[in-house]
Short mmCIF file of C-alpha atoms and ligand atoms in Angstrom, two decimals:
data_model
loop_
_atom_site.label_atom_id
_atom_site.label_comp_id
_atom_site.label_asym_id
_atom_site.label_seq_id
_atom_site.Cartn_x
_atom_site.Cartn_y
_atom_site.Cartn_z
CA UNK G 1 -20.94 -6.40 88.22
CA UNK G 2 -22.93 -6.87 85.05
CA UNK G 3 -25.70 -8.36 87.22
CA UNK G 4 -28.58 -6.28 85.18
CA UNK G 5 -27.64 -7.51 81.85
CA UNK G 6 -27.66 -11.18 82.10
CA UNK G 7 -25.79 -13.23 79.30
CA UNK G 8 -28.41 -12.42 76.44
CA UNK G 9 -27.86 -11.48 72.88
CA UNK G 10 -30.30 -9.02 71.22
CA UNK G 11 -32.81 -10.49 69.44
CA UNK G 12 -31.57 -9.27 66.56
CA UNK G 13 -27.86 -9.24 66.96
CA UNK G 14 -26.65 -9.45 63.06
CA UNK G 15 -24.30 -6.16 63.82
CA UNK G 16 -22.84 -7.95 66.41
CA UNK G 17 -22.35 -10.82 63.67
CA UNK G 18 -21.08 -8.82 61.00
CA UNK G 19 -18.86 -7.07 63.09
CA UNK G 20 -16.92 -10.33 64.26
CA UNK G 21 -17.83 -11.61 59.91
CA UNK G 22 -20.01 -14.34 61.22
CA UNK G 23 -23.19 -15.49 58.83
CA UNK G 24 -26.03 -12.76 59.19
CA UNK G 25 -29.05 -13.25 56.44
CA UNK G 26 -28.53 -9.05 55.58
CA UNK G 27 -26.45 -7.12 56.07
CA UNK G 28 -26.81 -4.61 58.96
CA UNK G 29 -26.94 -0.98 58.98
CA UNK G 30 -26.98 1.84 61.21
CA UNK G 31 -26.09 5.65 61.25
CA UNK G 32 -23.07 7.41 62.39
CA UNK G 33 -24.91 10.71 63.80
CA UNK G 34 -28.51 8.72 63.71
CA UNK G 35 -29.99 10.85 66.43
CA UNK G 36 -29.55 14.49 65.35
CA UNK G 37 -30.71 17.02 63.76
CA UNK G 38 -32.30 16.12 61.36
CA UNK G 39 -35.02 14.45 62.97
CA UNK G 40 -37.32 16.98 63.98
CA UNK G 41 -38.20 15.00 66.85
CA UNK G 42 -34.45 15.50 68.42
CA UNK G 43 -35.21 19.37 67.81
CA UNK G 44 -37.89 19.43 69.81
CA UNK G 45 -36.27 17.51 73.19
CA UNK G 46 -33.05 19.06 72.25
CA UNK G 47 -35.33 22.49 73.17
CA UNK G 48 -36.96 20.96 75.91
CA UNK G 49 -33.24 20.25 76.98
CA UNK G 50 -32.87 23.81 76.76
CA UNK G 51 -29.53 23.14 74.92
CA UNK G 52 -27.23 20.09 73.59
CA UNK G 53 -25.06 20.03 76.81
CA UNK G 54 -27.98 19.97 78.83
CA UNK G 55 -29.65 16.86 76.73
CA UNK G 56 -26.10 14.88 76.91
CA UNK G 57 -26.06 15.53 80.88
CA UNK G 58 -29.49 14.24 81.03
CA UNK G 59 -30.07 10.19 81.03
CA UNK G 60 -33.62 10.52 80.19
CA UNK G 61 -33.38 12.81 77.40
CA UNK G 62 -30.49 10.88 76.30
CA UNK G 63 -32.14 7.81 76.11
CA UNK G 64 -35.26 9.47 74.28
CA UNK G 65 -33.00 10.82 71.45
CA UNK G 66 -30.89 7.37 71.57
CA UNK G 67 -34.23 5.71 70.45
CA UNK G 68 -35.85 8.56 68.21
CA UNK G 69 -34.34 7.22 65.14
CA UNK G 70 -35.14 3.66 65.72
CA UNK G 71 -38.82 3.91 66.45
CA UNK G 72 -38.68 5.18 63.08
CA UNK G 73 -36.52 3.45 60.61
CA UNK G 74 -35.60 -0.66 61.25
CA UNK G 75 -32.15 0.04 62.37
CA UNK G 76 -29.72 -2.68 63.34
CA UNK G 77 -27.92 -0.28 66.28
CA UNK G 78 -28.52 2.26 68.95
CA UNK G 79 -25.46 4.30 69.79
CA UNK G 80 -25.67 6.16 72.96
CA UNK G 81 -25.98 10.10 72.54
CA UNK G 82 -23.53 11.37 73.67
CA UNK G 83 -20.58 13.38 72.32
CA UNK G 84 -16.95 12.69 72.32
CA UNK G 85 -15.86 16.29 73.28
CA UNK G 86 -17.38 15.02 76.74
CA UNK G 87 -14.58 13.38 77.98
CA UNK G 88 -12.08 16.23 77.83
CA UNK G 89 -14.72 18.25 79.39
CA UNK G 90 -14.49 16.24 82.67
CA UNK G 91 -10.76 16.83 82.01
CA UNK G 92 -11.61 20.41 83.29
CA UNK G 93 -11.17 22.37 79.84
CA UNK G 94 -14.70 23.87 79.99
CA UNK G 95 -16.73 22.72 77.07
CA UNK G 96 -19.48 25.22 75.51
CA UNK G 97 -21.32 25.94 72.79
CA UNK G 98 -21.69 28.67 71.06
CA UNK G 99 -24.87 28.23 68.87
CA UNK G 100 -24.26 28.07 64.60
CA UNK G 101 -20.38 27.58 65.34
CA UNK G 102 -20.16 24.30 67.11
CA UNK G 103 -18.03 23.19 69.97
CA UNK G 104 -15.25 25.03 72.28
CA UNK G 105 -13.52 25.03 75.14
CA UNK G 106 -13.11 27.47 77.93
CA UNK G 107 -9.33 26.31 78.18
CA UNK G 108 -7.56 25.03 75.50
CA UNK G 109 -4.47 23.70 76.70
CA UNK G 110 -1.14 25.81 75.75
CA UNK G 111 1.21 26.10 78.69
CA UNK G 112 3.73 23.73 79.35
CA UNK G 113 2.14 23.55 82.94
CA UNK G 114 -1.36 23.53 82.22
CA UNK G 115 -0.39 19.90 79.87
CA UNK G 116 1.37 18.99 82.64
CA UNK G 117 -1.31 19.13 85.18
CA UNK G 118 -3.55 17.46 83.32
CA UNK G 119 -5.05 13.58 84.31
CA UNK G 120 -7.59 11.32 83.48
CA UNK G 121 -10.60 11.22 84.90
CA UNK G 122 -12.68 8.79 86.99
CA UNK G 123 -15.69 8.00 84.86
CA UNK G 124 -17.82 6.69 87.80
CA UNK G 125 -17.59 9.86 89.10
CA UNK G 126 -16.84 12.76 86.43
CA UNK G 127 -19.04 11.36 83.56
CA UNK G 128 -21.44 9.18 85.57
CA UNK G 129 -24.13 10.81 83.61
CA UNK G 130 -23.02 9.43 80.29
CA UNK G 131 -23.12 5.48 82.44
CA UNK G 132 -26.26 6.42 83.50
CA UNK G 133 -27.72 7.17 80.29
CA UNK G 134 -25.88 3.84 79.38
CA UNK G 135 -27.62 1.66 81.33
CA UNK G 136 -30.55 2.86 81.40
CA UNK G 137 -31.11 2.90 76.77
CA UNK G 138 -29.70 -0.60 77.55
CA UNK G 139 -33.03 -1.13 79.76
CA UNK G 140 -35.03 0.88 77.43
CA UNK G 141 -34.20 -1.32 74.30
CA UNK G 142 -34.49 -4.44 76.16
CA UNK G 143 -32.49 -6.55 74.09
CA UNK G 144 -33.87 -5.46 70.86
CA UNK G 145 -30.31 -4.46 69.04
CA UNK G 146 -27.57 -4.21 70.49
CA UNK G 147 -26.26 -0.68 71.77
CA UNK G 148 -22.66 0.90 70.92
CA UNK G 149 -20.65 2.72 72.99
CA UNK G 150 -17.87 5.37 71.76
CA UNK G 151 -15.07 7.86 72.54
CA UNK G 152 -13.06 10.39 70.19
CA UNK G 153 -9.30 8.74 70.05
CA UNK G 154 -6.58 9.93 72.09
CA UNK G 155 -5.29 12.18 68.70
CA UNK G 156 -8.91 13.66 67.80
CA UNK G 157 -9.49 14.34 71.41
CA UNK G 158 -6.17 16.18 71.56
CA UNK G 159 -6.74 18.17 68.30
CA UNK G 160 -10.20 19.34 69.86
CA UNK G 161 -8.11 20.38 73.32
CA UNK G 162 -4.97 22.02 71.96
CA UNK G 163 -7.27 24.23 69.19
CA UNK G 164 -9.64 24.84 71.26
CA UNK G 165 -12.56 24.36 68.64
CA UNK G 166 -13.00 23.00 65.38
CA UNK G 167 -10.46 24.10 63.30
CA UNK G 168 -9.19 23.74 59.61
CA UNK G 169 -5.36 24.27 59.51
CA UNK G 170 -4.84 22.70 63.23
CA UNK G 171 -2.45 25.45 63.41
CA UNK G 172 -1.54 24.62 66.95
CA UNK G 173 -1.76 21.20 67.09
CA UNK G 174 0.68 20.99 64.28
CA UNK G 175 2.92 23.56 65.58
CA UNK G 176 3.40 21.22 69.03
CA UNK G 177 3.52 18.39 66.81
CA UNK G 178 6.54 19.31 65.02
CA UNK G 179 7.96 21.78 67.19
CA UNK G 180 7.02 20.52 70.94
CA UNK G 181 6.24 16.21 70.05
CA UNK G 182 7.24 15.60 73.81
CA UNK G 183 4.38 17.84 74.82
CA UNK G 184 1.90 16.28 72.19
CA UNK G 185 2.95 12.91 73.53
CA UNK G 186 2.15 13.66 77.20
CA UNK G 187 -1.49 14.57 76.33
CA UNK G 188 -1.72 11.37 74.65
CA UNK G 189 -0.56 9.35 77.32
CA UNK G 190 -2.85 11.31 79.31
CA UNK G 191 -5.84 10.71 76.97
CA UNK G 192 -5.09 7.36 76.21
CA UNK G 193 -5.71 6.62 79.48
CA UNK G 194 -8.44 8.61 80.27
CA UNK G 195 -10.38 6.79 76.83
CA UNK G 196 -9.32 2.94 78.06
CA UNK G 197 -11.25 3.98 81.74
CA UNK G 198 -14.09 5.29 80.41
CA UNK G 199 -14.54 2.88 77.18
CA UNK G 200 -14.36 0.07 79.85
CA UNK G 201 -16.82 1.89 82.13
CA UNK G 202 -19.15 1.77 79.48
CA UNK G 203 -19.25 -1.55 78.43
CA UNK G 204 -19.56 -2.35 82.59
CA UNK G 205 -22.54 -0.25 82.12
CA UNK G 206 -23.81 -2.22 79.00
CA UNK G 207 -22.45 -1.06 75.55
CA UNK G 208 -22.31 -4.05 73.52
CA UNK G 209 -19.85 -3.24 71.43
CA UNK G 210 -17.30 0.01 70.95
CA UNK G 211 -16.02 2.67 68.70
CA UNK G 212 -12.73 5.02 68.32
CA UNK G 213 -13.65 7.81 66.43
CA UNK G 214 -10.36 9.01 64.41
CA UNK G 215 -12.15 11.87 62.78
CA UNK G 216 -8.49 13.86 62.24
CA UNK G 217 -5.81 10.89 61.99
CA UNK G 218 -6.33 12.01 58.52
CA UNK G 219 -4.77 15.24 58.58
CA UNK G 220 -1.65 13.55 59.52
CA UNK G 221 1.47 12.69 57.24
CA UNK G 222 1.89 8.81 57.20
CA UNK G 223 4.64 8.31 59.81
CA UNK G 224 2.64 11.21 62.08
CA UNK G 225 -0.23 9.05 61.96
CA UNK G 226 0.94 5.69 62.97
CA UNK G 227 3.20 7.54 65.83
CA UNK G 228 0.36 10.18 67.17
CA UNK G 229 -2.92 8.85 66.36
CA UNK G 230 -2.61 4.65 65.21
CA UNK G 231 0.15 3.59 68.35
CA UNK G 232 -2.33 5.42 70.86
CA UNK G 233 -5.66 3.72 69.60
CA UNK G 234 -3.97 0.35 69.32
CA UNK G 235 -2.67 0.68 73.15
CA UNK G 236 -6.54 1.71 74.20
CA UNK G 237 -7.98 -1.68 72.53
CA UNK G 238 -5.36 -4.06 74.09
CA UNK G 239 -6.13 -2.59 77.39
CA UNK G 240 -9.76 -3.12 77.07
CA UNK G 241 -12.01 -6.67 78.09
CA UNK G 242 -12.10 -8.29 75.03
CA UNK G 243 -15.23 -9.90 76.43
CA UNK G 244 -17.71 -8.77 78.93
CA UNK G 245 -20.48 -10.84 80.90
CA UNK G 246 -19.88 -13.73 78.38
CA UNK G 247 -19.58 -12.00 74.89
CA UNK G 248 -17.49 -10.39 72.93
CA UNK G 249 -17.28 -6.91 72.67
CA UNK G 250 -16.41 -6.10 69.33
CA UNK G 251 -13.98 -2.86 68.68
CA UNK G 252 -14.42 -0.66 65.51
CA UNK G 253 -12.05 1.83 64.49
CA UNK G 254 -13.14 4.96 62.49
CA UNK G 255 -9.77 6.67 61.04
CA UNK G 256 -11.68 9.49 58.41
CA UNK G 257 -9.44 9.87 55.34
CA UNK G 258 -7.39 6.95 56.46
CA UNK G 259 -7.91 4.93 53.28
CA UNK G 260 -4.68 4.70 52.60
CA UNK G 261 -3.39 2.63 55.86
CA UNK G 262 -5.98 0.43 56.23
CA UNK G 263 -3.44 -2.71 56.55
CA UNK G 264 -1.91 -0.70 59.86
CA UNK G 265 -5.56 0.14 61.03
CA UNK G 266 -6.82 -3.40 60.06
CA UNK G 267 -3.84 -4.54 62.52
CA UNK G 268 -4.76 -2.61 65.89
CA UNK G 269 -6.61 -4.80 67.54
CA UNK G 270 -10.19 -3.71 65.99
CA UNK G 271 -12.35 -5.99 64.47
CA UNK G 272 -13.84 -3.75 61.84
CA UNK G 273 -12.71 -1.07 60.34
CA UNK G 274 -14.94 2.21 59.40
CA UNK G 275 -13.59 3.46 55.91
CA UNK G 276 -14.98 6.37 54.66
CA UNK G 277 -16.23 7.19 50.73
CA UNK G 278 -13.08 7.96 49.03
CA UNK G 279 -12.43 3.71 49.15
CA UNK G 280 -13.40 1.84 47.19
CA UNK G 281 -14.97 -1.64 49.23
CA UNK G 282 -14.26 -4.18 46.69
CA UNK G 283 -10.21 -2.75 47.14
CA UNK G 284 -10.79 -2.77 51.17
CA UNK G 285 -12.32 -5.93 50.91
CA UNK G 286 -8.91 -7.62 49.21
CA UNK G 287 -6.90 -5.11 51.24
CA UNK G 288 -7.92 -6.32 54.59
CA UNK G 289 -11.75 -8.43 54.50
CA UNK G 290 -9.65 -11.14 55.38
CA UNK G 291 -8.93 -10.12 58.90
CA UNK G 292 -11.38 -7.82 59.74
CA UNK G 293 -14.87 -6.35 58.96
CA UNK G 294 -15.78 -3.38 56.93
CA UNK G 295 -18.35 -0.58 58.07
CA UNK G 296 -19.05 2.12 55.61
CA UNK G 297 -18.89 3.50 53.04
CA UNK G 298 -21.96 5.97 51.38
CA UNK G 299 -21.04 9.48 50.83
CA UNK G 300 -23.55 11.70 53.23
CA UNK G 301 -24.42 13.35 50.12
CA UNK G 302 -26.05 10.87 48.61
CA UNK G 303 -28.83 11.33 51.28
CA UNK G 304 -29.48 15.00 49.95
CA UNK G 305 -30.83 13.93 46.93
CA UNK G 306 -33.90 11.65 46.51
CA UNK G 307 -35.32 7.90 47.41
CA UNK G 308 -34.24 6.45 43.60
CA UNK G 309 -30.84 8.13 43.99
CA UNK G 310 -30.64 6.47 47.26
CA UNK G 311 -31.70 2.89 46.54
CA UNK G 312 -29.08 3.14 43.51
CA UNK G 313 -26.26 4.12 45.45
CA UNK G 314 -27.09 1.84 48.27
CA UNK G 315 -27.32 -1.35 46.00
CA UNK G 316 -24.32 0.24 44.29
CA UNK G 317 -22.25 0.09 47.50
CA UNK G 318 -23.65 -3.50 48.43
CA UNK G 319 -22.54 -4.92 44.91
CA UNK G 320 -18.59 -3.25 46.10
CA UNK G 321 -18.60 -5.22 48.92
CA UNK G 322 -19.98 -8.07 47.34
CA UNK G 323 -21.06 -11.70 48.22
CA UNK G 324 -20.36 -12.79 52.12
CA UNK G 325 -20.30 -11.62 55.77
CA UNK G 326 -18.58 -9.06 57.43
CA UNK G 327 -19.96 -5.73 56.15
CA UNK G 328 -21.88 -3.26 58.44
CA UNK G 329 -23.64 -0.94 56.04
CA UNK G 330 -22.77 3.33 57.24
CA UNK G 331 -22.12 6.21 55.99
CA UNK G 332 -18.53 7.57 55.01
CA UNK G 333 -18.71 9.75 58.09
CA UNK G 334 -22.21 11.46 59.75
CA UNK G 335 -25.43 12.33 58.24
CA UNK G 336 -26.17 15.93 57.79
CA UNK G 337 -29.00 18.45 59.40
CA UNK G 338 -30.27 18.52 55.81
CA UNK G 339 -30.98 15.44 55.25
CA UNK G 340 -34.87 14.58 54.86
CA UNK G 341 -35.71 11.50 56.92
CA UNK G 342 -37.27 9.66 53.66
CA UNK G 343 -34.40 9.46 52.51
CA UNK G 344 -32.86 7.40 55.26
CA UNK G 345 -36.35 5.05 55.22
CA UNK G 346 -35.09 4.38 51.66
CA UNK G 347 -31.62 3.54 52.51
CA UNK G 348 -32.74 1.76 55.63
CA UNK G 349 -35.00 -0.35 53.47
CA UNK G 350 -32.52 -0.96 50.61
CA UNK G 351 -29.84 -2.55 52.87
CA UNK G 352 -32.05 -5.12 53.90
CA UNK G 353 -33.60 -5.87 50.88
CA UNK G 354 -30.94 -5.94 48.42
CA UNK G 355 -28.06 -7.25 50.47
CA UNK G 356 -30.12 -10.67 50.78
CA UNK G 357 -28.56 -11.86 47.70
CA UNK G 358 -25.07 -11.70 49.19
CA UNK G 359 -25.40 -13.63 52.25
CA UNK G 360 -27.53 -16.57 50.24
CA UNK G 361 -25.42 -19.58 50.59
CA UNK G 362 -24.33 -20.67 47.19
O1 1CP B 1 -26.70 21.32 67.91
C1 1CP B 1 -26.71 20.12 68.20
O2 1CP B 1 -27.75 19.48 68.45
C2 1CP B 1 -25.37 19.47 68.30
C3 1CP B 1 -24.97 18.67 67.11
C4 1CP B 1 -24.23 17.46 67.65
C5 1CP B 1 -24.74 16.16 67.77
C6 1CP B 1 -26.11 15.66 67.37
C7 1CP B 1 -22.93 17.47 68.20
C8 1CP B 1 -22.02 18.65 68.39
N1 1CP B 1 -22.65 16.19 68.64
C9 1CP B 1 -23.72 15.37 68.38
C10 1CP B 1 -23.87 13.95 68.76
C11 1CP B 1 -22.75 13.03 68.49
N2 1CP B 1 -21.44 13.39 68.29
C12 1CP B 1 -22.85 11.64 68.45
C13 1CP B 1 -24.16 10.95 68.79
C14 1CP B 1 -24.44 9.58 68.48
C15 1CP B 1 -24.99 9.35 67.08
O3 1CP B 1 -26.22 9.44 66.90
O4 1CP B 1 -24.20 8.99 66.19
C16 1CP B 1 -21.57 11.14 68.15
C17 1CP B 1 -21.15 9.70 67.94
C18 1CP B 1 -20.70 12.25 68.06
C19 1CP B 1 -19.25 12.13 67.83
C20 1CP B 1 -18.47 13.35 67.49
N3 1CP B 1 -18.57 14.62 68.00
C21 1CP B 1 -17.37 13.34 66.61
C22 1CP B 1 -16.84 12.10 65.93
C23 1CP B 1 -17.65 11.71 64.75
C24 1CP B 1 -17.61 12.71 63.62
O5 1CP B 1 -18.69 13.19 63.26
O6 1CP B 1 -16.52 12.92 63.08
C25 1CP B 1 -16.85 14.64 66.55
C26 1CP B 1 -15.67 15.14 65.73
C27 1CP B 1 -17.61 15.45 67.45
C28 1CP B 1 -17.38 16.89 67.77
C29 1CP B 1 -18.59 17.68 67.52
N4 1CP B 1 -19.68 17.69 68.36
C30 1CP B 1 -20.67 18.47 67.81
C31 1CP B 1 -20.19 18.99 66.57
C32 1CP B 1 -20.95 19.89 65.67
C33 1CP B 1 -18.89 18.46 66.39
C34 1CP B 1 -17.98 18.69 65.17
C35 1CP B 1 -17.13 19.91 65.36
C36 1CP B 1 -16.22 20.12 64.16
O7 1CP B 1 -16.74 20.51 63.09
O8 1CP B 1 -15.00 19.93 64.30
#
């Protein structure tokens, strides 16, 4: 095991760095959503593809589209494309898409017997495509940056599987969570599971580092959250290698709207926590910068508008965080179709040039 990835460290590893707030000379940025639609270069294989399910089920594709956006901007990441809905698709519910309304699934779990039945997955086996793909952008990038892996968390998974699609009320999933919480529970042992196999399957197959994606913890009421979504991600991180063929494997947790529990997030077991843009980092920073790092936190929006806007913003955010390590330049949550690229050259180049200032010793 780990046999094709000897113990090396990208050449430029200053995300790994940041991530566990060791000395980097910038600070390092990268994209949730980099590879998308926005780039008219994912359009085109996503059409090759012949559709999005089709691109995530093939390794070559997905390794093309994993490295679109950093043959053009000086990116400190990959991420594997992927997407998190994938895992409760090789639960069995039947994921499709249904083109200008985003993801669903054929069946949505509300029996009693149909959350009974359910089970996690072997990933070797029912998402061996994702490992593939994996392994082989790991070959592909050759130790350039280092690659992250990800999965939904047990609670966002769940919310996707009980609705059945996106949804805005979660009508159904709060309806089980208040009226059924046994029921709610079981899928969450069920997924918690299923994400602690196949987060561990990919860093076997050579993610470098990890990320829970929380993007609905924040529709919860406080005690909801720590019971349904926090408890859930903290048990998939202590179950995980904390190191793997040598190094660490750093853990980042992504709770959207979670701002206001970022001591019970910062506790988990994570070593960086994504906040999104309604926090402010200098308050993060003396919240929790003590324990753990801090990706984040520019509001997508930004991007819409043009390269000055952007450089502004960007050296605004930089200034919040403020001198020292352990800050991983993001967005506040993903980057939007609309977005022209330029404007993501100009942020790109912005982190790295005016983040210098704060790492200077002295
Ligand atoms: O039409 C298309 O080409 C599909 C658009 C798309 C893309 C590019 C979807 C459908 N998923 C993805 C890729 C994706 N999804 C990545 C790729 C890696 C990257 O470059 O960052 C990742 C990390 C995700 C994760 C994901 N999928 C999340 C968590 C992060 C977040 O944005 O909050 C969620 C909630 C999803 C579900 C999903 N998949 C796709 C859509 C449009 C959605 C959102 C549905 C909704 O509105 O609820």
């Amino acid at each position: 095991m780990g046999t094709h990835f000897p113990m090396t460290r990208p050449i430029n590893d200053t995300l790994l760095r940041a991530l566990l707030r060791q000395p980097t000379d910038t600070t390092p940025v990268w994209i949730m959503r980099q590879a998308g639609r926005y780039l008219p270069e994912y359009n085109q294989t996503r059409a090759r593809a012949g559709s999005f399910l089709a691109l995530c089920r093939n390794p070559n594709l997905a390794t093309e589209v994993t490295l679109q956006p950093l043959a053009r901007f000086p990116l400190d990441a990959a991420i594997l494309f992927s997407d998190i809905l994938v895992l409760p698709d090789a639960m069995g519910l039947g994921l499709y898409f249904v083109e200008g309304e985003g993801p669903k699934f054929e069946r949505p779990l509300r029996e009693e017997w149909e959350i009974r039945d359910l089970s996690a997955p072997d990933p070797d086996n029912h998402l061996r495509y994702v490992l593939d793909a994996v392994a082989q952008i790991r070959r592909a990038l050759d130790n350039q940056v280092p690659l992250i892996g990800f999965s939904g968390s047990p609670f966002t998974l769940a919310c996707y599987m009980i609705e059945g699609e996106a949804s805005r009320d979660f009508r159904w999933v709060k309806s089980m969570l208040y009226g059924r919480p046994d029921l709610l529970h079981r899928i969450l042992e069920v997924n918690t599971q299923a994400v602690t196999r196949y987060l561990r399957a990919q860093i076997e197959s050579g993610a470098q580092a990890i990320m829970l994606f929380d993007t609905w913890g924040g529709i919860l009421s406080s005690p909801a959250y720590r019971e349904f979504s926090l408890a859930y991600m903290q048990r998939v991180l202590q179950e995980l290698p904390r190191e793997w063929d040598g190094h660490i494997v750093p853990r980042i947790v992504f709770t959207k709207g979670g701002g206001l529990w970022l001591e019970a997030i910062a506790d988990c077991g994570c070593d960086a926590v994504g906040v999104d843009w309604t926090v402010e980092l200098d308050s993060a920073k003396q919240r929790i910068g003590h324990r753990v790092a801090l990706q984040g936190n520019l509001d997508p929006g930004v991007l819409l508008s043009n390269p000055d806007t952007v450089v502004r913003e960007v050296a605004r955010t930089l200034a919040a965080f403020g001198p020292g390590h352990g800050h991983v330049f993001n967005l506040g949550h993903g980057i939007t179709q609309w977005t022209p690229p330029e404007n993501v050259a100009a942020l790109v180049s912005a982190v790295h040039r005016e983040s210098r200032r704060y790492h200077n010793p002295g």
